[in-house]
PDB file of C-alpha atoms in Angstrom:
ATOM      1  CA  UNK K   1     -19.728 -35.262 -42.265  1.00 41.00           C
ATOM      2  CA  UNK K   2     -20.292 -32.203 -44.412  1.00 45.00           C
ATOM      3  CA  UNK K   3     -17.538 -32.472 -47.014  1.00 78.00           C
ATOM      4  CA  UNK K   4     -17.939 -34.833 -49.926  1.00 90.00           C
ATOM      5  CA  UNK K   5     -15.954 -38.055 -49.802  1.00 95.00           C
ATOM      6  CA  UNK K   6     -14.808 -39.330 -53.203  1.00 96.00           C
ATOM      7  CA  UNK K   7     -14.228 -43.056 -53.632  1.00 97.00           C
ATOM      8  CA  UNK K   8     -12.866 -44.739 -56.763  1.00 98.00           C
ATOM      9  CA  UNK K   9     -14.566 -48.108 -57.239  1.00 98.00           C
ATOM     10  CA  UNK K  10     -13.103 -50.756 -59.542  1.00 97.00           C
ATOM     11  CA  UNK K  11     -16.202 -51.765 -61.515  1.00 97.00           C
ATOM     12  CA  UNK K  12     -14.494 -54.685 -63.285  1.00 97.00           C
ATOM     13  CA  UNK K  13     -13.062 -56.552 -60.282  1.00 94.00           C
ATOM     14  CA  UNK K  14     -14.711 -59.615 -58.760  1.00 92.00           C
ATOM     15  CA  UNK K  15     -16.917 -62.516 -59.778  1.00 93.00           C
ATOM     16  CA  UNK K  16     -20.054 -60.406 -60.169  1.00 94.00           C
ATOM     17  CA  UNK K  17     -18.611 -57.366 -61.944  1.00 93.00           C
ATOM     18  CA  UNK K  18     -19.748 -55.006 -63.231  1.00 97.00           C
ATOM     19  CA  UNK K  19     -23.489 -55.498 -62.500  1.00 96.00           C
ATOM     20  CA  UNK K  20     -23.330 -56.005 -58.716  1.00 96.00           C
ATOM     21  CA  UNK K  21     -20.585 -53.394 -58.328  1.00 97.00           C
ATOM     22  CA  UNK K  22     -22.736 -50.808 -60.106  1.00 97.00           C
ATOM     23  CA  UNK K  23     -25.799 -51.790 -58.102  1.00 96.00           C
ATOM     24  CA  UNK K  24     -23.865 -51.461 -54.849  1.00 96.00           C
ATOM     25  CA  UNK K  25     -22.547 -48.038 -55.881  1.00 97.00           C
ATOM     26  CA  UNK K  26     -26.079 -46.788 -56.524  1.00 97.00           C
ATOM     27  CA  UNK K  27     -27.409 -48.217 -53.248  1.00 97.00           C
ATOM     28  CA  UNK K  28     -24.529 -46.610 -51.322  1.00 96.00           C
ATOM     29  CA  UNK K  29     -25.232 -43.190 -52.871  1.00 96.00           C
ATOM     30  CA  UNK K  30     -28.880 -43.563 -51.913  1.00 96.00           C
ATOM     31  CA  UNK K  31     -27.842 -44.408 -48.348  1.00 95.00           C
ATOM     32  CA  UNK K  32     -25.115 -41.766 -47.873  1.00 95.00           C
ATOM     33  CA  UNK K  33     -25.512 -38.217 -49.156  1.00 94.00           C
ATOM     34  CA  UNK K  34     -21.872 -37.223 -48.524  1.00 95.00           C
ATOM     35  CA  UNK K  35     -20.161 -39.584 -50.973  1.00 96.00           C
ATOM     36  CA  UNK K  36     -19.279 -39.431 -54.651  1.00 97.00           C
ATOM     37  CA  UNK K  37     -18.293 -42.580 -56.486  1.00 97.00           C
ATOM     38  CA  UNK K  38     -16.134 -42.879 -59.587  1.00 98.00           C
ATOM     39  CA  UNK K  39     -16.560 -46.238 -61.306  1.00 98.00           C
ATOM     40  CA  UNK K  40     -13.446 -47.269 -63.230  1.00 98.00           C
ATOM     41  CA  UNK K  41     -13.685 -49.670 -66.147  1.00 96.00           C
ATOM     42  CA  UNK K  42     -15.312 -50.263 -69.522  1.00 96.00           C
ATOM     43  CA  UNK K  43     -17.694 -47.318 -69.943  1.00 97.00           C
ATOM     44  CA  UNK K  44     -20.085 -49.162 -72.237  1.00 96.00           C
ATOM     45  CA  UNK K  45     -20.400 -52.199 -69.936  1.00 97.00           C
ATOM     46  CA  UNK K  46     -20.810 -50.000 -66.864  1.00 97.00           C
ATOM     47  CA  UNK K  47     -23.517 -47.867 -68.466  1.00 96.00           C
ATOM     48  CA  UNK K  48     -25.442 -50.962 -69.535  1.00 96.00           C
ATOM     49  CA  UNK K  49     -26.041 -52.018 -65.915  1.00 95.00           C
ATOM     50  CA  UNK K  50     -25.841 -48.731 -63.989  1.00 94.00           C
ATOM     51  CA  UNK K  51     -28.864 -46.872 -62.706  1.00 93.00           C
ATOM     52  CA  UNK K  52     -27.829 -43.233 -63.254  1.00 92.00           C
ATOM     53  CA  UNK K  53     -27.124 -41.076 -60.215  1.00 95.00           C
ATOM     54  CA  UNK K  54     -25.829 -37.507 -60.035  1.00 95.00           C
ATOM     55  CA  UNK K  55     -23.052 -38.570 -57.632  1.00 96.00           C
ATOM     56  CA  UNK K  56     -21.825 -41.530 -59.673  1.00 97.00           C
ATOM     57  CA  UNK K  57     -19.314 -40.903 -62.448  1.00 97.00           C
ATOM     58  CA  UNK K  58     -17.371 -43.155 -64.819  1.00 97.00           C
ATOM     59  CA  UNK K  59     -13.656 -43.144 -65.581  1.00 97.00           C
ATOM     60  CA  UNK K  60     -12.974 -45.297 -68.626  1.00 98.00           C
ATOM     61  CA  UNK K  61     -10.338 -48.035 -68.371  1.00 96.00           C
ATOM     62  CA  UNK K  62      -9.616 -50.417 -71.208  1.00 96.00           C
ATOM     63  CA  UNK K  63      -7.869 -53.264 -69.354  1.00 96.00           C
ATOM     64  CA  UNK K  64      -8.752 -55.771 -66.632  1.00 96.00           C
ATOM     65  CA  UNK K  65      -6.339 -57.592 -64.318  1.00 95.00           C
ATOM     66  CA  UNK K  66      -7.165 -61.298 -64.228  1.00 92.00           C
ATOM     67  CA  UNK K  67      -6.842 -63.248 -60.947  1.00 88.00           C
ATOM     68  CA  UNK K  68      -4.219 -65.628 -62.389  1.00 89.00           C
ATOM     69  CA  UNK K  69      -1.850 -62.859 -63.539  1.00 92.00           C
ATOM     70  CA  UNK K  70       1.349 -62.075 -61.645  1.00 94.00           C
ATOM     71  CA  UNK K  71       0.195 -59.212 -59.381  1.00 93.00           C
ATOM     72  CA  UNK K  72       3.190 -56.853 -59.563  1.00 94.00           C
ATOM     73  CA  UNK K  73       3.738 -57.430 -63.293  1.00 95.00           C
ATOM     74  CA  UNK K  74       0.064 -56.811 -64.033  1.00 95.00           C
ATOM     75  CA  UNK K  75       0.025 -53.552 -62.077  1.00 96.00           C
ATOM     76  CA  UNK K  76       3.179 -52.360 -63.841  1.00 95.00           C
ATOM     77  CA  UNK K  77       2.181 -53.392 -67.372  1.00 95.00           C
ATOM     78  CA  UNK K  78      -1.579 -52.802 -67.387  1.00 96.00           C
ATOM     79  CA  UNK K  79      -1.492 -49.067 -66.725  1.00 96.00           C
ATOM     80  CA  UNK K  80      -5.023 -48.633 -68.078  1.00 97.00           C
ATOM     81  CA  UNK K  81      -6.538 -51.425 -65.988  1.00 97.00           C
ATOM     82  CA  UNK K  82      -9.626 -50.570 -63.938  1.00 97.00           C
ATOM     83  CA  UNK K  83      -7.714 -51.297 -60.705  1.00 97.00           C
ATOM     84  CA  UNK K  84      -4.653 -49.209 -61.536  1.00 97.00           C
ATOM     85  CA  UNK K  85      -6.795 -46.298 -62.788  1.00 98.00           C
ATOM     86  CA  UNK K  86      -8.651 -46.314 -59.443  1.00 97.00           C
ATOM     87  CA  UNK K  87      -5.382 -46.347 -57.498  1.00 97.00           C
ATOM     88  CA  UNK K  88      -3.859 -43.605 -59.634  1.00 97.00           C
ATOM     89  CA  UNK K  89      -6.819 -41.433 -58.649  1.00 97.00           C
ATOM     90  CA  UNK K  90      -5.931 -41.938 -54.988  1.00 96.00           C
ATOM     91  CA  UNK K  91      -2.259 -41.198 -55.653  1.00 96.00           C
ATOM     92  CA  UNK K  92      -3.137 -37.932 -57.465  1.00 95.00           C
ATOM     93  CA  UNK K  93      -5.658 -36.901 -54.828  1.00 94.00           C
ATOM     94  CA  UNK K  94      -8.647 -37.130 -57.195  1.00 96.00           C
ATOM     95  CA  UNK K  95     -10.149 -39.703 -54.820  1.00 96.00           C
ATOM     96  CA  UNK K  96      -9.569 -40.229 -51.108  1.00 95.00           C
ATOM     97  CA  UNK K  97      -9.927 -43.978 -51.313  1.00 95.00           C
ATOM     98  CA  UNK K  98     -10.449 -46.912 -53.643  1.00 96.00           C
ATOM     99  CA  UNK K  99     -12.183 -50.285 -53.450  1.00 97.00           C
ATOM    100  CA  UNK K 100     -11.826 -53.433 -55.536  1.00 97.00           C
ATOM    101  CA  UNK K 101     -13.196 -56.963 -55.372  1.00 95.00           C
ATOM    102  CA  UNK K 102     -10.456 -58.098 -57.755  1.00 94.00           C
ATOM    103  CA  UNK K 103      -7.159 -59.917 -57.256  1.00 93.00           C
ATOM    104  CA  UNK K 104      -5.841 -59.615 -53.692  1.00 92.00           C
ATOM    105  CA  UNK K 105      -2.246 -59.762 -54.888  1.00 93.00           C
ATOM    106  CA  UNK K 106      -2.812 -56.998 -57.433  1.00 95.00           C
ATOM    107  CA  UNK K 107      -4.494 -54.801 -54.822  1.00 96.00           C
ATOM    108  CA  UNK K 108      -1.546 -55.238 -52.448  1.00 95.00           C
ATOM    109  CA  UNK K 109       0.966 -54.635 -55.260  1.00 95.00           C
ATOM    110  CA  UNK K 110      -0.921 -51.564 -56.420  1.00 96.00           C
ATOM    111  CA  UNK K 111      -1.166 -50.233 -52.884  1.00 96.00           C
ATOM    112  CA  UNK K 112       2.624 -50.388 -52.562  1.00 95.00           C
ATOM    113  CA  UNK K 113       3.711 -49.496 -56.113  1.00 95.00           C
ATOM    114  CA  UNK K 114       1.052 -46.921 -57.042  1.00 96.00           C
ATOM    115  CA  UNK K 115      -0.419 -45.448 -53.856  1.00 96.00           C
ATOM    116  CA  UNK K 116       2.814 -45.863 -51.878  1.00 94.00           C
ATOM    117  CA  UNK K 117       3.678 -46.923 -48.331  1.00 93.00           C
ATOM    118  CA  UNK K 118       3.481 -44.692 -45.279  1.00 92.00           C
ATOM    119  CA  UNK K 119       6.981 -43.689 -44.193  1.00 88.00           C
ATOM    120  CA  UNK K 120       8.193 -46.107 -41.541  1.00 86.00           C
ATOM    121  CA  UNK K 121       6.031 -49.015 -42.718  1.00 90.00           C
ATOM    122  CA  UNK K 122       8.076 -51.815 -44.277  1.00 91.00           C
ATOM    123  CA  UNK K 123       5.166 -54.035 -45.329  1.00 92.00           C
ATOM    124  CA  UNK K 124       1.411 -53.401 -45.606  1.00 94.00           C
ATOM    125  CA  UNK K 125      -1.203 -55.566 -43.912  1.00 95.00           C
ATOM    126  CA  UNK K 126      -4.732 -56.576 -44.817  1.00 95.00           C
ATOM    127  CA  UNK K 127      -6.978 -56.449 -41.785  1.00 93.00           C
ATOM    128  CA  UNK K 128     -10.491 -57.766 -41.328  1.00 89.00           C
ATOM    129  CA  UNK K 129     -13.093 -57.673 -38.548  1.00 87.00           C
ATOM    130  CA  UNK K 130     -13.581 -61.297 -37.502  1.00 83.00           C
ATOM    131  CA  UNK K 131     -17.117 -61.985 -36.243  1.00 75.00           C
ATOM    132  CA  UNK K 132     -17.161 -63.858 -32.944  1.00 73.00           C
ATOM    133  CA  UNK K 133     -19.487 -64.918 -30.159  1.00 72.00           C
ATOM    134  CA  UNK K 134     -18.644 -62.088 -27.754  1.00 72.00           C
ATOM    135  CA  UNK K 135     -17.342 -59.226 -29.922  1.00 76.00           C
ATOM    136  CA  UNK K 136     -15.622 -58.819 -33.291  1.00 80.00           C
ATOM    137  CA  UNK K 137     -11.836 -58.897 -33.313  1.00 88.00           C
ATOM    138  CA  UNK K 138      -9.665 -57.180 -35.902  1.00 92.00           C
ATOM    139  CA  UNK K 139      -7.194 -59.633 -37.462  1.00 94.00           C
ATOM    140  CA  UNK K 140      -4.152 -58.632 -39.489  1.00 93.00           C
ATOM    141  CA  UNK K 141      -2.447 -59.701 -41.663  1.00 91.00           C
ATOM    142  CA  UNK K 142      -4.783 -61.945 -43.690  1.00 92.00           C
ATOM    143  CA  UNK K 143      -2.860 -62.105 -46.941  1.00 89.00           C
ATOM    144  CA  UNK K 144      -0.749 -59.064 -47.826  1.00 90.00           C
ATOM    145  CA  UNK K 145       2.623 -60.078 -46.359  1.00 90.00           C
ATOM    146  CA  UNK K 146       3.121 -63.839 -46.278  1.00 89.00           C
ATOM    147  CA  UNK K 147       6.594 -63.901 -44.705  1.00 91.00           C
ATOM    148  CA  UNK K 148       7.100 -61.480 -41.846  1.00 94.00           C
ATOM    149  CA  UNK K 149       9.950 -60.225 -39.735  1.00 94.00           C
ATOM    150  CA  UNK K 150       9.366 -59.419 -36.046  1.00 96.00           C
ATOM    151  CA  UNK K 151       9.419 -55.685 -36.937  1.00 95.00           C
ATOM    152  CA  UNK K 152       6.545 -56.246 -39.386  1.00 96.00           C
ATOM    153  CA  UNK K 153       4.411 -57.847 -36.677  1.00 96.00           C
ATOM    154  CA  UNK K 154       5.156 -54.910 -34.369  1.00 95.00           C
ATOM    155  CA  UNK K 155       3.978 -52.496 -37.069  1.00 95.00           C
ATOM    156  CA  UNK K 156       0.858 -54.617 -37.648  1.00 96.00           C
ATOM    157  CA  UNK K 157       0.127 -54.420 -33.911  1.00 96.00           C
ATOM    158  CA  UNK K 158       0.413 -50.621 -33.975  1.00 94.00           C
ATOM    159  CA  UNK K 159      -1.763 -50.254 -37.092  1.00 94.00           C
ATOM    160  CA  UNK K 160      -4.342 -52.729 -35.799  1.00 95.00           C
ATOM    161  CA  UNK K 161      -4.583 -50.883 -32.501  1.00 94.00           C
ATOM    162  CA  UNK K 162      -5.193 -47.571 -34.305  1.00 91.00           C
ATOM    163  CA  UNK K 163      -7.847 -49.113 -36.566  1.00 91.00           C
ATOM    164  CA  UNK K 164      -9.605 -50.774 -33.635  1.00 92.00           C
ATOM    165  CA  UNK K 165      -9.659 -47.496 -31.690  1.00 90.00           C
ATOM    166  CA  UNK K 166     -10.556 -45.052 -34.448  1.00 85.00           C
ATOM    167  CA  UNK K 167     -12.742 -47.131 -36.747  1.00 84.00           C
ATOM    168  CA  UNK K 168     -14.210 -49.876 -34.560  1.00 85.00           C
ATOM    169  CA  UNK K 169     -14.630 -47.644 -31.511  1.00 87.00           C
ATOM    170  CA  UNK K 170     -12.708 -49.741 -28.956  1.00 91.00           C
ATOM    171  CA  UNK K 171     -11.354 -47.410 -26.272  1.00 89.00           C
ATOM    172  CA  UNK K 172      -8.273 -49.408 -25.280  1.00 91.00           C
ATOM    173  CA  UNK K 173      -7.951 -52.377 -27.657  1.00 94.00           C
ATOM    174  CA  UNK K 174      -6.181 -55.435 -26.303  1.00 95.00           C
ATOM    175  CA  UNK K 175      -3.612 -56.755 -28.787  1.00 95.00           C
ATOM    176  CA  UNK K 176      -2.528 -60.397 -28.942  1.00 95.00           C
ATOM    177  CA  UNK K 177      -0.244 -62.440 -31.186  1.00 96.00           C
ATOM    178  CA  UNK K 178      -1.710 -65.550 -32.827  1.00 94.00           C
ATOM    179  CA  UNK K 179       0.310 -68.513 -31.613  1.00 91.00           C
ATOM    180  CA  UNK K 180       0.174 -72.247 -30.869  1.00 87.00           C
ATOM    181  CA  UNK K 181      -0.340 -71.737 -27.158  1.00 80.00           C
ATOM    182  CA  UNK K 182      -0.740 -69.027 -24.526  1.00 76.00           C
ATOM    183  CA  UNK K 183       2.456 -69.762 -22.588  1.00 79.00           C
ATOM    184  CA  UNK K 184       5.335 -67.308 -23.075  1.00 79.00           C
ATOM    185  CA  UNK K 185       7.605 -70.047 -24.455  1.00 77.00           C
ATOM    186  CA  UNK K 186       5.199 -70.818 -27.318  1.00 81.00           C
ATOM    187  CA  UNK K 187       5.609 -69.579 -30.897  1.00 79.00           C
ATOM    188  CA  UNK K 188       8.395 -69.740 -33.461  1.00 85.00           C
ATOM    189  CA  UNK K 189      11.447 -67.464 -33.458  1.00 91.00           C
ATOM    190  CA  UNK K 190       9.594 -64.674 -35.319  1.00 93.00           C
ATOM    191  CA  UNK K 191       6.633 -64.674 -32.935  1.00 93.00           C
ATOM    192  CA  UNK K 192       8.897 -64.799 -29.867  1.00 94.00           C
ATOM    193  CA  UNK K 193      10.986 -61.870 -31.135  1.00 95.00           C
ATOM    194  CA  UNK K 194       7.839 -59.914 -32.042  1.00 95.00           C
ATOM    195  CA  UNK K 195       6.519 -60.416 -28.525  1.00 94.00           C
ATOM    196  CA  UNK K 196       9.716 -58.887 -27.094  1.00 94.00           C
ATOM    197  CA  UNK K 197       9.446 -55.900 -29.476  1.00 94.00           C
ATOM    198  CA  UNK K 198       5.779 -55.251 -28.661  1.00 93.00           C
ATOM    199  CA  UNK K 199       6.379 -55.486 -24.921  1.00 92.00           C
ATOM    200  CA  UNK K 200       9.372 -53.125 -25.214  1.00 92.00           C
ATOM    201  CA  UNK K 201       7.287 -50.614 -27.159  1.00 85.00           C
ATOM    202  CA  UNK K 202       5.214 -50.050 -24.039  1.00 77.00           C
ATOM    203  CA  UNK K 203       2.349 -48.035 -25.588  1.00 84.00           C
ATOM    204  CA  UNK K 204       0.137 -50.970 -26.573  1.00 91.00           C
ATOM    205  CA  UNK K 205      -2.373 -52.854 -24.435  1.00 94.00           C
ATOM    206  CA  UNK K 206      -0.597 -56.133 -25.108  1.00 94.00           C
ATOM    207  CA  UNK K 207      -2.120 -59.345 -23.759  1.00 93.00           C
ATOM    208  CA  UNK K 208       0.346 -61.973 -24.968  1.00 93.00           C
ATOM    209  CA  UNK K 209      -0.840 -64.842 -27.172  1.00 94.00           C
ATOM    210  CA  UNK K 210      -4.191 -66.034 -28.465  1.00 91.00           C
ATOM    211  CA  UNK K 211      -4.773 -69.565 -29.797  1.00 90.00           C
ATOM    212  CA  UNK K 212      -6.726 -70.367 -32.937  1.00 86.00           C
ATOM    213  CA  UNK K 213      -9.603 -71.984 -31.042  1.00 84.00           C
ATOM    214  CA  UNK K 214     -10.182 -68.757 -29.073  1.00 84.00           C
ATOM    215  CA  UNK K 215     -10.452 -66.488 -32.126  1.00 82.00           C
ATOM    216  CA  UNK K 216     -14.208 -67.130 -32.517  1.00 79.00           C
ATOM    217  CA  UNK K 217     -14.803 -66.247 -28.864  1.00 79.00           C
ATOM    218  CA  UNK K 218     -13.502 -62.671 -29.172  1.00 78.00           C
ATOM    219  CA  UNK K 219     -10.769 -63.123 -26.565  1.00 83.00           C
ATOM    220  CA  UNK K 220      -9.040 -59.904 -27.670  1.00 91.00           C
ATOM    221  CA  UNK K 221      -9.635 -56.859 -29.867  1.00 93.00           C
ATOM    222  CA  UNK K 222      -6.667 -57.148 -32.261  1.00 96.00           C
ATOM    223  CA  UNK K 223      -5.124 -60.407 -33.483  1.00 95.00           C
ATOM    224  CA  UNK K 224      -1.669 -60.089 -35.073  1.00 96.00           C
ATOM    225  CA  UNK K 225      -0.162 -62.713 -37.368  1.00 95.00           C
ATOM    226  CA  UNK K 226       1.671 -63.100 -40.654  1.00 94.00           C
ATOM    227  CA  UNK K 227      -0.320 -63.143 -43.890  1.00 93.00           C
ATOM    228  CA  UNK K 228       0.206 -66.891 -44.416  1.00 93.00           C
ATOM    229  CA  UNK K 229      -1.363 -68.027 -41.149  1.00 91.00           C
ATOM    230  CA  UNK K 230      -3.947 -65.251 -41.163  1.00 90.00           C
ATOM    231  CA  UNK K 231      -5.208 -66.146 -44.620  1.00 87.00           C
ATOM    232  CA  UNK K 232      -5.451 -69.845 -43.734  1.00 88.00           C
ATOM    233  CA  UNK K 233      -7.354 -69.042 -40.525  1.00 84.00           C
ATOM    234  CA  UNK K 234      -9.756 -66.769 -42.399  1.00 82.00           C
ATOM    235  CA  UNK K 235     -10.410 -69.248 -45.231  1.00 79.00           C
ATOM    236  CA  UNK K 236     -10.839 -72.103 -42.732  1.00 82.00           C
ATOM    237  CA  UNK K 237     -13.485 -70.126 -40.839  1.00 76.00           C
ATOM    238  CA  UNK K 238     -15.307 -69.301 -44.081  1.00 74.00           C
ATOM    239  CA  UNK K 239     -15.158 -72.941 -45.168  1.00 77.00           C
ATOM    240  CA  UNK K 240     -16.532 -74.208 -41.858  1.00 73.00           C
ATOM    241  CA  UNK K 241     -19.513 -71.851 -42.071  1.00 70.00           C
ATOM    242  CA  UNK K 242     -20.215 -72.830 -45.690  1.00 72.00           C
ATOM    243  CA  UNK K 243     -19.788 -76.511 -44.808  1.00 77.00           C
ATOM    244  CA  UNK K 244     -22.190 -76.313 -41.865  1.00 71.00           C
ATOM    245  CA  UNK K 245     -24.781 -74.602 -44.037  1.00 71.00           C
ATOM    246  CA  UNK K 246     -24.404 -77.288 -46.705  1.00 74.00           C
ATOM    247  CA  UNK K 247     -24.595 -80.133 -44.163  1.00 73.00           C
ATOM    248  CA  UNK K 248     -27.707 -78.646 -42.582  1.00 71.00           C
ATOM    249  CA  UNK K 249     -29.381 -78.367 -45.987  1.00 72.00           C
ATOM    250  CA  UNK K 250     -28.508 -81.975 -46.902  1.00 71.00           C
ATOM    251  CA  UNK K 251     -29.728 -83.401 -43.588  1.00 68.00           C
ATOM    252  CA  UNK K 252     -33.055 -81.599 -43.813  1.00 70.00           C
ATOM    253  CA  UNK K 253     -33.835 -82.768 -47.373  1.00 72.00           C
ATOM    254  CA  UNK K 254     -34.770 -86.350 -46.482  1.00 66.00           C
ATOM    255  CA  UNK K 255     -36.635 -85.806 -43.226  1.00 70.00           C
ATOM    256  CA  UNK K 256     -40.066 -84.254 -42.656  1.00 71.00           C
ATOM    257  CA  UNK K 257     -39.409 -83.923 -38.925  1.00 69.00           C
ATOM    258  CA  UNK K 258     -36.093 -82.192 -39.619  1.00 65.00           C
ATOM    259  CA  UNK K 259     -37.853 -79.786 -41.995  1.00 66.00           C
ATOM    260  CA  UNK K 260     -40.439 -78.995 -39.326  1.00 69.00           C
ATOM    261  CA  UNK K 261     -37.711 -78.465 -36.738  1.00 67.00           C
ATOM    262  CA  UNK K 262     -35.746 -76.197 -39.072  1.00 63.00           C
ATOM    263  CA  UNK K 263     -38.889 -74.184 -39.754  1.00 66.00           C
ATOM    264  CA  UNK K 264     -39.262 -73.547 -36.032  1.00 66.00           C
ATOM    265  CA  UNK K 265     -35.576 -72.671 -35.706  1.00 63.00           C
ATOM    266  CA  UNK K 266     -35.520 -70.582 -38.880  1.00 66.00           C
ATOM    267  CA  UNK K 267     -35.378 -67.159 -37.123  1.00 69.00           C
ATOM    268  CA  UNK K 268     -32.467 -68.319 -34.951  1.00 60.00           C
ATOM    269  CA  UNK K 269     -30.578 -69.819 -37.913  1.00 60.00           C
ATOM    270  CA  UNK K 270     -31.027 -66.632 -39.945  1.00 65.00           C
ATOM    271  CA  UNK K 271     -29.721 -64.501 -37.085  1.00 63.00           C
ATOM    272  CA  UNK K 272     -26.720 -66.811 -36.630  1.00 59.00           C
ATOM    273  CA  UNK K 273     -25.873 -66.790 -40.337  1.00 60.00           C
ATOM    274  CA  UNK K 274     -26.244 -62.996 -40.515  1.00 60.00           C
ATOM    275  CA  UNK K 275     -23.880 -62.643 -37.579  1.00 58.00           C
ATOM    276  CA  UNK K 276     -21.093 -64.472 -39.395  1.00 57.00           C
ATOM    277  CA  UNK K 277     -21.873 -63.240 -42.921  1.00 58.00           C
ATOM    278  CA  UNK K 278     -18.882 -61.529 -44.590  1.00 55.00           C
ATOM    279  CA  UNK K 279     -21.218 -59.135 -46.474  1.00 57.00           C
ATOM    280  CA  UNK K 280     -21.974 -57.372 -43.192  1.00 62.00           C
ATOM    281  CA  UNK K 281     -18.322 -56.353 -42.725  1.00 60.00           C
ATOM    282  CA  UNK K 282     -17.598 -55.335 -46.313  1.00 66.00           C
ATOM    283  CA  UNK K 283     -14.073 -54.353 -47.246  1.00 79.00           C
ATOM    284  CA  UNK K 284     -10.722 -55.420 -45.887  1.00 88.00           C
ATOM    285  CA  UNK K 285      -8.473 -52.358 -45.435  1.00 92.00           C
ATOM    286  CA  UNK K 286      -4.904 -52.447 -46.715  1.00 95.00           C
ATOM    287  CA  UNK K 287      -3.141 -50.689 -43.853  1.00 95.00           C
ATOM    288  CA  UNK K 288       0.220 -48.989 -44.213  1.00 94.00           C
ATOM    289  CA  UNK K 289      -0.397 -47.224 -47.530  1.00 94.00           C
ATOM    290  CA  UNK K 290      -1.022 -43.518 -48.209  1.00 92.00           C
ATOM    291  CA  UNK K 291      -4.761 -43.684 -48.672  1.00 92.00           C
ATOM    292  CA  UNK K 292      -7.865 -45.753 -47.995  1.00 93.00           C
ATOM    293  CA  UNK K 293      -7.438 -48.906 -50.077  1.00 96.00           C
ATOM    294  CA  UNK K 294      -9.996 -51.641 -49.429  1.00 95.00           C
ATOM    295  CA  UNK K 295     -10.290 -55.185 -50.746  1.00 94.00           C
ATOM    296  CA  UNK K 296     -13.874 -56.426 -51.100  1.00 92.00           C
ATOM    297  CA  UNK K 297     -14.647 -60.142 -51.168  1.00 87.00           C
ATOM    298  CA  UNK K 298     -14.263 -61.653 -54.641  1.00 88.00           C
ATOM    299  CA  UNK K 299     -17.858 -62.957 -54.520  1.00 87.00           C
ATOM    300  CA  UNK K 300     -19.265 -59.613 -53.402  1.00 90.00           C
ATOM    301  CA  UNK K 301     -22.786 -58.710 -54.413  1.00 92.00           C
ATOM    302  CA  UNK K 302     -24.338 -55.300 -53.888  1.00 94.00           C
ATOM    303  CA  UNK K 303     -24.833 -55.536 -50.065  1.00 92.00           C
ATOM    304  CA  UNK K 304     -21.126 -56.340 -49.604  1.00 92.00           C
ATOM    305  CA  UNK K 305     -20.156 -53.464 -51.904  1.00 95.00           C
ATOM    306  CA  UNK K 306     -22.324 -51.094 -49.855  1.00 95.00           C
ATOM    307  CA  UNK K 307     -20.600 -52.352 -46.682  1.00 92.00           C
ATOM    308  CA  UNK K 308     -17.178 -51.845 -48.280  1.00 94.00           C
ATOM    309  CA  UNK K 309     -18.089 -48.288 -49.287  1.00 96.00           C
ATOM    310  CA  UNK K 310     -19.346 -47.664 -45.753  1.00 93.00           C
ATOM    311  CA  UNK K 311     -16.045 -48.924 -44.299  1.00 91.00           C
ATOM    312  CA  UNK K 312     -14.023 -46.749 -46.707  1.00 93.00           C
ATOM    313  CA  UNK K 313     -16.200 -43.745 -45.909  1.00 93.00           C
ATOM    314  CA  UNK K 314     -15.586 -44.137 -42.179  1.00 90.00           C
ATOM    315  CA  UNK K 315     -11.848 -44.710 -42.596  1.00 91.00           C
ATOM    316  CA  UNK K 316     -11.560 -41.540 -44.689  1.00 93.00           C
ATOM    317  CA  UNK K 317     -13.760 -39.465 -42.360  1.00 91.00           C
ATOM    318  CA  UNK K 318     -11.685 -40.541 -39.331  1.00 88.00           C
ATOM    319  CA  UNK K 319      -8.482 -39.760 -41.266  1.00 88.00           C
ATOM    320  CA  UNK K 320      -7.235 -43.288 -40.648  1.00 87.00           C
ATOM    321  CA  UNK K 321      -4.107 -42.931 -42.774  1.00 88.00           C
ATOM    322  CA  UNK K 322      -2.878 -39.899 -40.826  1.00 88.00           C
ATOM    323  CA  UNK K 323      -3.731 -41.609 -37.534  1.00 85.00           C
ATOM    324  CA  UNK K 324      -1.526 -44.561 -38.474  1.00 85.00           C
ATOM    325  CA  UNK K 325       1.212 -42.221 -39.728  1.00 85.00           C
ATOM    326  CA  UNK K 326       1.277 -40.401 -36.389  1.00 82.00           C
ATOM    327  CA  UNK K 327       1.342 -43.670 -34.424  1.00 76.00           C
ATOM    328  CA  UNK K 328       4.286 -45.019 -36.418  1.00 73.00           C
TER     329      UNK K 328
END
């Protein structure tokens, strides 16, 4: 990559903004010499926690979108919010992509209303690499479009296949629909109709259905579902991992033998936790819009921000938006 890649980064979005966002921006610029980052937000607050770098710039924004605000209304009314300013930069071509750890709903609304949809895409989808035992799968949608038509699921399948091929490096990604069984008769009316559409399309490596209990085993490369079920599945997986960690900590507290055993198993436990740690995978791309728009986890600290920047950098370098446009 020889040309500079410019990424607008919402410095005010997320639980740990702006300090961890600024730290992640600096670490990313130290790691990659082909990126420039524009931090959007309160200049004074950003400068107070930013280590200066010649490839990090600040674009002042006087407003912040709160998580409890109505997403579309906030994007429309708060035109000088850090999120909207970042997205306007993508729309104008001043940046090739933007990242925010802020409100998911506002990011989706901004992607549609400010950046704009790719022609032929009715609804955008948030996709995320799901860590698993065998190989990571790419799941979409995980929260952008709650209620889907069969045509939406077909478009998600196409976009997920492109992302898996071009960004995750899977030569011929197998696509499956998330359902309540693997038999052809399973699924509700939307899932059944989507299956017919995907099979009729003919240019996807379609493998039928995948059940929820097989997601963690990497039984396919792309998992397609509506944003309601996808978001529940994602949050459930996160909760289970957090719960297991908490249970393990509680059980060890009152037992010397358990502490000794955990000490011996410590390298294995660390490897296991790292394998399923969301910070490793960084941003969740909003697919179907005219630019690289990524949602970082709301609790993101600097390592997750670096991962999100890395994901945006790769998506831009591989011209992911044009790839999806051509496929549709």
